[in-house]
Amino acid sequence: MFARFLELPLRAFDRVATQVESSPEFSALRPWVTAGQLEGAQVAHDAAASSLTPASPVLGEVRKAGGSLMFLYRRDSYAREYRFDEEGVNRLMSRQDSPKELAATLRRLRLINSRNRLTHALLQAVLASQSEYLRSGQALSLLPLTQAEISARLRTEPGLPVVADPGRISRLVRGLSIALANGKAVPLAGLFPKPRQVHCHFVDYVIRKEKTWIAEGVLREPLTDQAIAEILERENGIRLLRRTVANIRHDLAIPDCRSRSHRVNYLAATEGFSALMPLTPQALRIVVPAHPGVYEIRAAFASGLGGEKEDWSQKSVPAGPHRVVYIGSAGDLRKRLGDHLRGSSDNALLYRHIADGTARVRFRLISDGWRWVERELYRVFFETFGTPPLCNRMSP
């Protein structure tokens, strides 16, 4: 029951808390149950928070307070804690005429307590572990932090009455987002990157800086994978094998140094695109606007973020030097990507590769001429990789 309760969307959770507190059973429990707030928790009651709709998946926001960070919840129910006079409650429930509805109400109150206590402990641990990223919003500031690691830390907390196992943390963070200090909303699950995901950010950053270094005369030609590995070790203390850099570069759909030496390649053509994000309903609501633009969809290919191999026979995707399966454009990016996600875009092959929930998307907003930009992007992709994206059935 608690596992299902952890997965409740914020709107449903807020509705449960509101209904419980307005019920006659809660009024009957008043002498023995007090509604309060989690110790150390704060709720934002300013105009920015009150303007949110109940359906907003944003739990709260990170704010700078002097030299430290603080987290402000956006609704009272997210920071609610009920305090029980256990002796009085036990006497009440032991009476033979005690209604069954009282027991159900007590269970809901304890579930709310457990979820909020786990959420608050998790957020405080994240504030301490990912403080640099939460301040700046820069991907290079993210530190590797798995849900298993944060679970181990929380289970050493003496004041946490909830068992913080990795399964519970995974269920809890799946549908939640928070707003960073710069106002950007990010999925809470994104604050628990594996080392491979962090390395992807650094490899991408070095290759994007490569163009500037060539223009400034620092470099004469694009960097080899070995040179990228040496820069990362020298500048950032990250030790990667050359072939690991090559695998990451393939995952990011970045050509090798010879292809990057061409005047126009796919890397240059996608300059200005957003960061990669999961193709999920939550990401579409929070990040993708209802505006025109071009987009790129990537599926889970042979080498996942964790380096594990996947069954190609199940994917029906030929191994290749990238994960890009579709390039498209639309007058309403949110609607079009939602159609792909639901399988209603009349592209069954594409839907097969996004239905397992591992697909990712990035996009660029374009006011006018987005169809022309899509055609140009498709052409450059073909010239760079020698083949069109798998799920583009025809040239745009």
C-alpha positions as a Python dict, from the first residue, in 0.01 Angstrom:
ca = {
    (1, 'M'): (0, 0, 0),
    (2, 'F'): (280, 243, 88),
    (3, 'A'): (456, 171, -243),
    (4, 'R'): (144, 272, -438),
    (5, 'F'): (100, 579, -219),
    (6, 'L'): (455, 692, -299),
    (7, 'E'): (370, 686, -670),
    (8, 'L'): (72, 920, -638),
    (9, 'P'): (105, 1233, -854),
    (10, 'L'): (120, 1556, -654),
    (11, 'R'): (-232, 1652, -756),
    (12, 'A'): (-375, 1324, -626),
    (13, 'F'): (-165, 1341, -310),
    (14, 'D'): (-284, 1695, -235),
    (15, 'R'): (-644, 1585, -294),
    (16, 'V'): (-607, 1294, -48),
    (17, 'A'): (-466, 1523, 223),
    (18, 'T'): (-739, 1783, 168),
    (19, 'Q'): (-1019, 1525, 176),
    (20, 'V'): (-884, 1361, 490),
    (21, 'E'): (-862, 1689, 682),
    (22, 'S'): (-1214, 1792, 578),
    (23, 'S'): (-1371, 1456, 670),
    (24, 'P'): (-1593, 1405, 977),
    (25, 'E'): (-1362, 1121, 1087),
    (26, 'F'): (-1070, 1366, 1113),
    (27, 'S'): (-1285, 1597, 1323),
    (28, 'A'): (-1363, 1304, 1552),
    (29, 'L'): (-990, 1239, 1590),
    (30, 'R'): (-908, 1602, 1672),
    (31, 'P'): (-858, 1544, 2048),
    (32, 'W'): (-581, 1292, 1971),
    (33, 'V'): (-444, 1408, 1632),
    (34, 'T'): (-281, 1745, 1559),
    (35, 'A'): (-201, 1873, 1209),
    (36, 'G'): (140, 2041, 1198),
    (37, 'Q'): (442, 2087, 975),
    (38, 'L'): (757, 1879, 934),
    (39, 'E'): (1044, 2000, 1151),
    (40, 'G'): (1268, 2227, 943),
    (41, 'A'): (1027, 2237, 647),
    (42, 'Q'): (918, 2567, 493),
    (43, 'V'): (630, 2645, 259),
    (44, 'A'): (631, 2924, 1),
    (45, 'H'): (314, 3131, 23),
    (46, 'D'): (425, 3411, -211),
    (47, 'A'): (261, 3506, -539),
    (48, 'A'): (479, 3278, -752),
    (49, 'A'): (371, 2972, -559),
    (50, 'S'): (2, 3061, -529),
    (51, 'S'): (-27, 3106, -905),
    (52, 'L'): (50, 2738, -967),
    (53, 'T'): (-227, 2506, -1074),
    (54, 'P'): (-301, 2201, -859),
    (55, 'A'): (-181, 1982, -1147),
    (56, 'S'): (172, 2124, -1134),
    (57, 'P'): (423, 1841, -1080),
    (58, 'V'): (672, 2080, -914),
    (59, 'L'): (714, 1991, -547),
    (60, 'G'): (886, 2313, -451),
    (61, 'E'): (1178, 2539, -525),
    (62, 'V'): (1540, 2581, -420),
    (63, 'R'): (1629, 2927, -296),
    (64, 'K'): (1956, 3083, -192),
    (65, 'A'): (1967, 3202, 167),
    (66, 'G'): (2298, 3377, 226),
    (67, 'G'): (2567, 3120, 166),
    (68, 'S'): (2337, 2820, 195),
    (69, 'L'): (2041, 2669, 14),
    (70, 'M'): (1689, 2615, 138),
    (71, 'F'): (1393, 2428, -7),
    (72, 'L'): (1043, 2575, -3),
    (73, 'Y'): (746, 2348, -63),
    (74, 'R'): (471, 2486, -280),
    (75, 'R'): (176, 2347, -86),
    (76, 'D'): (105, 2293, 282),
    (77, 'S'): (10, 1929, 220),
    (78, 'Y'): (362, 1851, 93),
    (79, 'A'): (511, 1951, 431),
    (80, 'R'): (226, 1824, 651),
    (81, 'E'): (296, 1610, 956),
    (82, 'Y'): (33, 1471, 1192),
    (83, 'R'): (120, 1418, 1558),
    (84, 'F'): (-65, 1147, 1747),
    (85, 'D'): (-151, 1095, 2110),
    (86, 'E'): (-90, 723, 2067),
    (87, 'E'): (-235, 626, 2403),
    (88, 'G'): (-557, 812, 2334),
    (89, 'V'): (-579, 678, 1978),
    (90, 'N'): (-532, 320, 2101),
    (91, 'R'): (-807, 362, 2361),
    (92, 'L'): (-1041, 504, 2097),
    (93, 'M'): (-972, 227, 1846),
    (94, 'S'): (-1009, -47, 2109),
    (95, 'R'): (-1368, 49, 2173),
    (96, 'Q'): (-1617, -192, 2018),
    (97, 'D'): (-1831, 88, 1878),
    (98, 'S'): (-1535, 251, 1701),
    (99, 'P'): (-1633, 307, 1334),
    (100, 'K'): (-1425, 136, 1064),
    (101, 'E'): (-1392, 471, 887),
    (102, 'L'): (-1175, 597, 1174),
    (103, 'A'): (-923, 320, 1113),
    (104, 'A'): (-912, 403, 741),
    (105, 'T'): (-856, 770, 819),
    (106, 'L'): (-574, 688, 1058),
    (107, 'R'): (-406, 475, 791),
    (108, 'R'): (-420, 765, 544),
    (109, 'L'): (-277, 1006, 800),
    (110, 'R'): (14, 772, 871),
    (111, 'L'): (75, 721, 498),
    (112, 'I'): (91, 1099, 448),
    (113, 'N'): (337, 1125, 737),
    (114, 'S'): (561, 851, 597),
    (115, 'R'): (566, 991, 244),
    (116, 'N'): (635, 1348, 360),
    (117, 'R'): (907, 1243, 603),
    (118, 'L'): (1084, 1040, 335),
    (119, 'T'): (1049, 1322, 82),
    (120, 'H'): (1187, 1582, 323),
    (121, 'A'): (1484, 1366, 426),
    (122, 'L'): (1559, 1295, 60),
    (123, 'L'): (1550, 1663, -35),
    (124, 'Q'): (1779, 1763, 250),
    (125, 'A'): (2029, 1500, 139),
    (126, 'V'): (2009, 1626, -220),
    (127, 'L'): (2061, 1988, -107),
    (128, 'A'): (2383, 1881, 60),
    (129, 'S'): (2507, 1648, -218),
    (130, 'Q'): (2420, 1848, -532),
    (131, 'S'): (2451, 2202, -395),
    (132, 'E'): (2668, 2331, -679),
    (133, 'Y'): (2427, 2211, -947),
    (134, 'L'): (2124, 2339, -756),
    (135, 'R'): (2284, 2685, -740),
    (136, 'S'): (2396, 2711, -1102),
    (137, 'G'): (2184, 2469, -1302),
    (138, 'Q'): (2498, 2380, -1500),
    (139, 'A'): (2512, 2012, -1599),
    (140, 'L'): (2890, 2000, -1538),
    (141, 'S'): (2823, 2064, -1169),
    (142, 'L'): (2625, 1741, -1128),
    (143, 'L'): (2798, 1477, -918),
    (144, 'P'): (2744, 1103, -960),
    (145, 'L'): (2483, 1004, -704),
    (146, 'T'): (2283, 686, -741),
    (147, 'Q'): (1957, 615, -563),
    (148, 'A'): (2127, 321, -390),
    (149, 'E'): (2391, 557, -247),
    (150, 'I'): (2135, 808, -120),
    (151, 'S'): (1934, 519, 27),
    (152, 'A'): (2237, 400, 223),
    (153, 'R'): (2291, 753, 358),
    (154, 'L'): (1929, 798, 464),
    (155, 'R'): (1918, 463, 642),
    (156, 'T'): (2190, 591, 877),
    (157, 'E'): (1971, 888, 977),
    (158, 'P'): (1860, 816, 1335),
    (159, 'G'): (1558, 1048, 1322),
    (160, 'L'): (1400, 902, 1006),
    (161, 'P'): (1124, 656, 1103),
    (162, 'V'): (1074, 540, 743),
    (163, 'V'): (1289, 273, 577),
    (164, 'A'): (1447, 453, 282),
    (165, 'D'): (1519, 157, 54),
    (166, 'P'): (1609, 222, -313),
    (167, 'G'): (1276, 87, -438),
    (168, 'R'): (1080, 340, -234),
    (169, 'I'): (1305, 625, -343),
    (170, 'S'): (1265, 523, -707),
    (171, 'R'): (884, 523, -679),
    (172, 'L'): (880, 856, -498),
    (173, 'V'): (1101, 1056, -735),
    (174, 'R'): (952, 913, -1054),
    (175, 'G'): (680, 1177, -1091),
    (176, 'L'): (829, 1472, -902),
    (177, 'S'): (1016, 1782, -1015),
    (178, 'I'): (1174, 2075, -834),
    (179, 'A'): (1257, 2429, -942),
    (180, 'L'): (1625, 2527, -924),
    (181, 'A'): (1753, 2857, -792),
    (182, 'N'): (1755, 2992, -1149),
    (183, 'G'): (1385, 2909, -1191),
    (184, 'K'): (1435, 2609, -1419),
    (185, 'A'): (1221, 2304, -1335),
    (186, 'V'): (1401, 1968, -1347),
    (187, 'P'): (1284, 1612, -1273),
    (188, 'L'): (1392, 1504, -926),
    (189, 'A'): (1515, 1174, -1069),
    (190, 'G'): (1768, 1372, -1277),
    (191, 'L'): (1956, 1460, -957),
    (192, 'F'): (2068, 1098, -923),
    (193, 'P'): (2293, 1051, -1228),
    (194, 'K'): (2513, 749, -1277),
    (195, 'P'): (2884, 817, -1344),
    (196, 'R'): (2835, 743, -1714),
    (197, 'Q'): (2569, 1015, -1741),
    (198, 'V'): (2801, 1268, -1577),
    (199, 'H'): (3082, 1170, -1814),
    (200, 'C'): (2849, 1232, -2109),
    (201, 'H'): (2811, 1596, -2001),
    (202, 'F'): (3187, 1646, -1986),
    (203, 'V'): (3262, 1483, -2321),
    (204, 'D'): (2987, 1689, -2484),
    (205, 'Y'): (3126, 2008, -2326),
    (206, 'V'): (3483, 1948, -2446),
    (207, 'I'): (3372, 1877, -2804),
    (208, 'R'): (3153, 2186, -2809),
    (209, 'K'): (3446, 2396, -2686),
    (210, 'E'): (3656, 2249, -2964),
    (211, 'K'): (3504, 2487, -3221),
    (212, 'T'): (3603, 2789, -3010),
    (213, 'W'): (3955, 2658, -2956),
    (214, 'I'): (4002, 2611, -3331),
    (215, 'A'): (3878, 2966, -3401),
    (216, 'E'): (4118, 3105, -3138),
    (217, 'G'): (4413, 2910, -3279),
    (218, 'V'): (4448, 2691, -2971),
    (219, 'L'): (4376, 2385, -3186),
    (220, 'R'): (4461, 2319, -3548),
    (221, 'E'): (4215, 2034, -3596),
    (222, 'P'): (3936, 1852, -3406),
    (223, 'L'): (4030, 1649, -3100),
    (224, 'T'): (4081, 1274, -3116),
    (225, 'D'): (3910, 1054, -2858),
    (226, 'Q'): (4247, 1003, -2686),
    (227, 'A'): (4302, 1380, -2669),
    (228, 'I'): (3956, 1427, -2515),
    (229, 'A'): (4036, 1164, -2253),
    (230, 'E'): (4363, 1341, -2168),
    (231, 'I'): (4190, 1680, -2132),
    (232, 'L'): (3926, 1534, -1900),
    (233, 'E'): (4190, 1375, -1680),
    (234, 'R'): (4408, 1686, -1674),
    (235, 'E'): (4136, 1948, -1627),
    (236, 'N'): (3865, 1759, -1438),
    (237, 'G'): (4031, 1457, -1282),
    (238, 'I'): (3807, 1222, -1483),
    (239, 'R'): (3989, 912, -1607),
    (240, 'L'): (3829, 754, -1914),
    (241, 'L'): (3962, 507, -2166),
    (242, 'R'): (3979, 617, -2529),
    (243, 'R'): (3717, 362, -2627),
    (244, 'T'): (3490, 486, -2347),
    (245, 'V'): (3509, 837, -2493),
    (246, 'A'): (3428, 690, -2834),
    (247, 'N'): (3125, 506, -2695),
    (248, 'I'): (2997, 819, -2523),
    (249, 'R'): (3050, 1020, -2840),
    (250, 'H'): (2849, 764, -3035),
    (251, 'D'): (2573, 778, -2773),
    (252, 'L'): (2560, 1156, -2816),
    (253, 'A'): (2545, 1127, -3198),
    (254, 'I'): (2874, 1316, -3234),
    (255, 'P'): (3092, 1219, -3535),
    (256, 'D'): (3458, 1130, -3502),
    (257, 'C'): (3737, 1384, -3542),
    (258, 'R'): (3771, 1328, -3917),
    (259, 'S'): (3401, 1390, -3980),
    (260, 'R'): (3406, 1694, -3749),
    (261, 'S'): (3680, 1847, -3962),
    (262, 'H'): (3425, 1899, -4241),
    (263, 'R'): (3280, 2246, -4272),
    (264, 'V'): (2926, 2132, -4187),
    (265, 'N'): (2838, 1826, -3982),
    (266, 'Y'): (2555, 1708, -3762),
    (267, 'L'): (2716, 1841, -3445),
    (268, 'A'): (2730, 2192, -3588),
    (269, 'A'): (2379, 2163, -3732),
    (270, 'T'): (2233, 2082, -3390),
    (271, 'E'): (2402, 2369, -3211),
    (272, 'G'): (2144, 2549, -3001),
    (273, 'F'): (1934, 2240, -2930),
    (274, 'S'): (1806, 2182, -2578),
    (275, 'A'): (1965, 1929, -2346),
    (276, 'L'): (1849, 1571, -2387),
    (277, 'M'): (1548, 1483, -2171),
    (278, 'P'): (1332, 1175, -2124),
    (279, 'L'): (1039, 1154, -2365),
    (280, 'T'): (775, 1133, -2091),
    (281, 'P'): (444, 1310, -2022),
    (282, 'Q'): (608, 1484, -1728),
    (283, 'A'): (892, 1626, -1939),
    (284, 'L'): (648, 1742, -2207),
    (285, 'R'): (438, 1930, -1949),
    (286, 'I'): (734, 2093, -1777),
    (287, 'V'): (1000, 2155, -2040),
    (288, 'V'): (863, 2136, -2394),
    (289, 'P'): (662, 2444, -2500),
    (290, 'A'): (365, 2449, -2737),
    (291, 'H'): (570, 2636, -2999),
    (292, 'P'): (707, 2552, -3344),
    (293, 'G'): (1048, 2398, -3385),
    (294, 'V'): (1255, 2095, -3484),
    (295, 'Y'): (1332, 1792, -3272),
    (296, 'E'): (1537, 1474, -3255),
    (297, 'I'): (1436, 1148, -3087),
    (298, 'R'): (1688, 891, -2963),
    (299, 'A'): (1615, 533, -2863),
    (300, 'A'): (1804, 290, -2639),
    (301, 'F'): (2072, 140, -2862),
    (302, 'A'): (2339, -120, -2809),
    (303, 'S'): (2528, 63, -2539),
    (304, 'G'): (2310, 210, -2265),
    (305, 'L'): (2408, 482, -2021),
    (306, 'G'): (2531, 219, -1784),
    (307, 'G'): (2728, 40, -2054),
    (308, 'E'): (2501, -264, -2054),
    (309, 'K'): (2431, -447, -2379),
    (310, 'E'): (2078, -475, -2509),
    (311, 'D'): (1910, -742, -2718),
    (312, 'W'): (1919, -618, -3076),
    (313, 'S'): (1676, -884, -3191),
    (314, 'Q'): (1412, -733, -2961),
    (315, 'K'): (1481, -377, -3078),
    (316, 'S'): (1501, -451, -3452),
    (317, 'V'): (1748, -163, -3480),
    (318, 'P'): (2077, -205, -3665),
    (319, 'A'): (2386, -118, -3464),
    (320, 'G'): (2519, 220, -3568),
    (321, 'P'): (2737, 511, -3454),
    (322, 'H'): (2446, 699, -3296),
    (323, 'R'): (2110, 656, -3124),
    (324, 'V'): (1908, 899, -3332),
    (325, 'V'): (1602, 726, -3477),
    (326, 'Y'): (1389, 1022, -3586),
    (327, 'I'): (1420, 1385, -3693),
    (328, 'G'): (1107, 1595, -3723),
    (329, 'S'): (948, 1938, -3698),
    (330, 'A'): (609, 2071, -3588),
    (331, 'G'): (412, 2387, -3535),
    (332, 'D'): (339, 2266, -3180),
    (333, 'L'): (627, 2064, -3037),
    (334, 'R'): (445, 1956, -2720),
    (335, 'K'): (146, 1822, -2913),
    (336, 'R'): (352, 1646, -3178),
    (337, 'L'): (583, 1477, -2928),
    (338, 'G'): (276, 1378, -2726),
    (339, 'D'): (136, 1211, -3039),
    (340, 'H'): (460, 1014, -3079),
    (341, 'L'): (450, 914, -2713),
    (342, 'R'): (92, 787, -2738),
    (343, 'G'): (154, 608, -3067),
    (344, 'S'): (-98, 824, -3254),
    (345, 'S'): (146, 981, -3502),
    (346, 'D'): (98, 710, -3767),
    (347, 'N'): (456, 586, -3730),
    (348, 'A'): (442, 237, -3583),
    (349, 'L'): (817, 178, -3613),
    (350, 'L'): (897, 491, -3413),
    (351, 'Y'): (644, 399, -3146),
    (352, 'R'): (812, 59, -3102),
    (353, 'H'): (1130, 237, -2999),
    (354, 'I'): (974, 482, -2755),
    (355, 'A'): (710, 257, -2598),
    (356, 'D'): (954, 111, -2343),
    (357, 'G'): (1002, 452, -2183),
    (358, 'T'): (1376, 487, -2251),
    (359, 'A'): (1357, 727, -2546),
    (360, 'R'): (1500, 1077, -2513),
    (361, 'V'): (1435, 1396, -2705),
    (362, 'R'): (1594, 1735, -2763),
    (363, 'F'): (1461, 2029, -2963),
    (364, 'R'): (1516, 2382, -3087),
    (365, 'L'): (1248, 2650, -3110),
    (366, 'I'): (1210, 2813, -3453),
    (367, 'S'): (951, 3082, -3521),
    (368, 'D'): (937, 3052, -3900),
    (369, 'G'): (1060, 2801, -4156),
    (370, 'W'): (1087, 2503, -3924),
    (371, 'R'): (1010, 2263, -4211),
    (372, 'W'): (1306, 2397, -4407),
    (373, 'V'): (1529, 2357, -4102),
    (374, 'E'): (1408, 1998, -4065),
    (375, 'R'): (1501, 1923, -4428),
    (376, 'E'): (1846, 2076, -4379),
    (377, 'L'): (1900, 1884, -4057),
    (378, 'Y'): (1798, 1560, -4228),
    (379, 'R'): (2037, 1629, -4517),
    (380, 'V'): (2333, 1700, -4288),
    (381, 'F'): (2254, 1390, -4081),
    (382, 'F'): (2263, 1175, -4394),
    (383, 'E'): (2593, 1330, -4509),
    (384, 'T'): (2750, 1286, -4163),
    (385, 'F'): (2644, 928, -4090),
    (386, 'G'): (2581, 794, -4440),
    (387, 'T'): (2227, 680, -4361),
    (388, 'P'): (1897, 848, -4266),
    (389, 'P'): (1745, 809, -3917),
    (390, 'L'): (1588, 465, -3888),
    (391, 'C'): (1229, 580, -3833),
    (392, 'N'): (1219, 859, -4094),
    (393, 'R'): (1026, 675, -4363),
    (394, 'M'): (1095, 937, -4627),
    (395, 'S'): (1298, 1251, -4683),
    (396, 'P'): (1115, 1560, -4543),
}
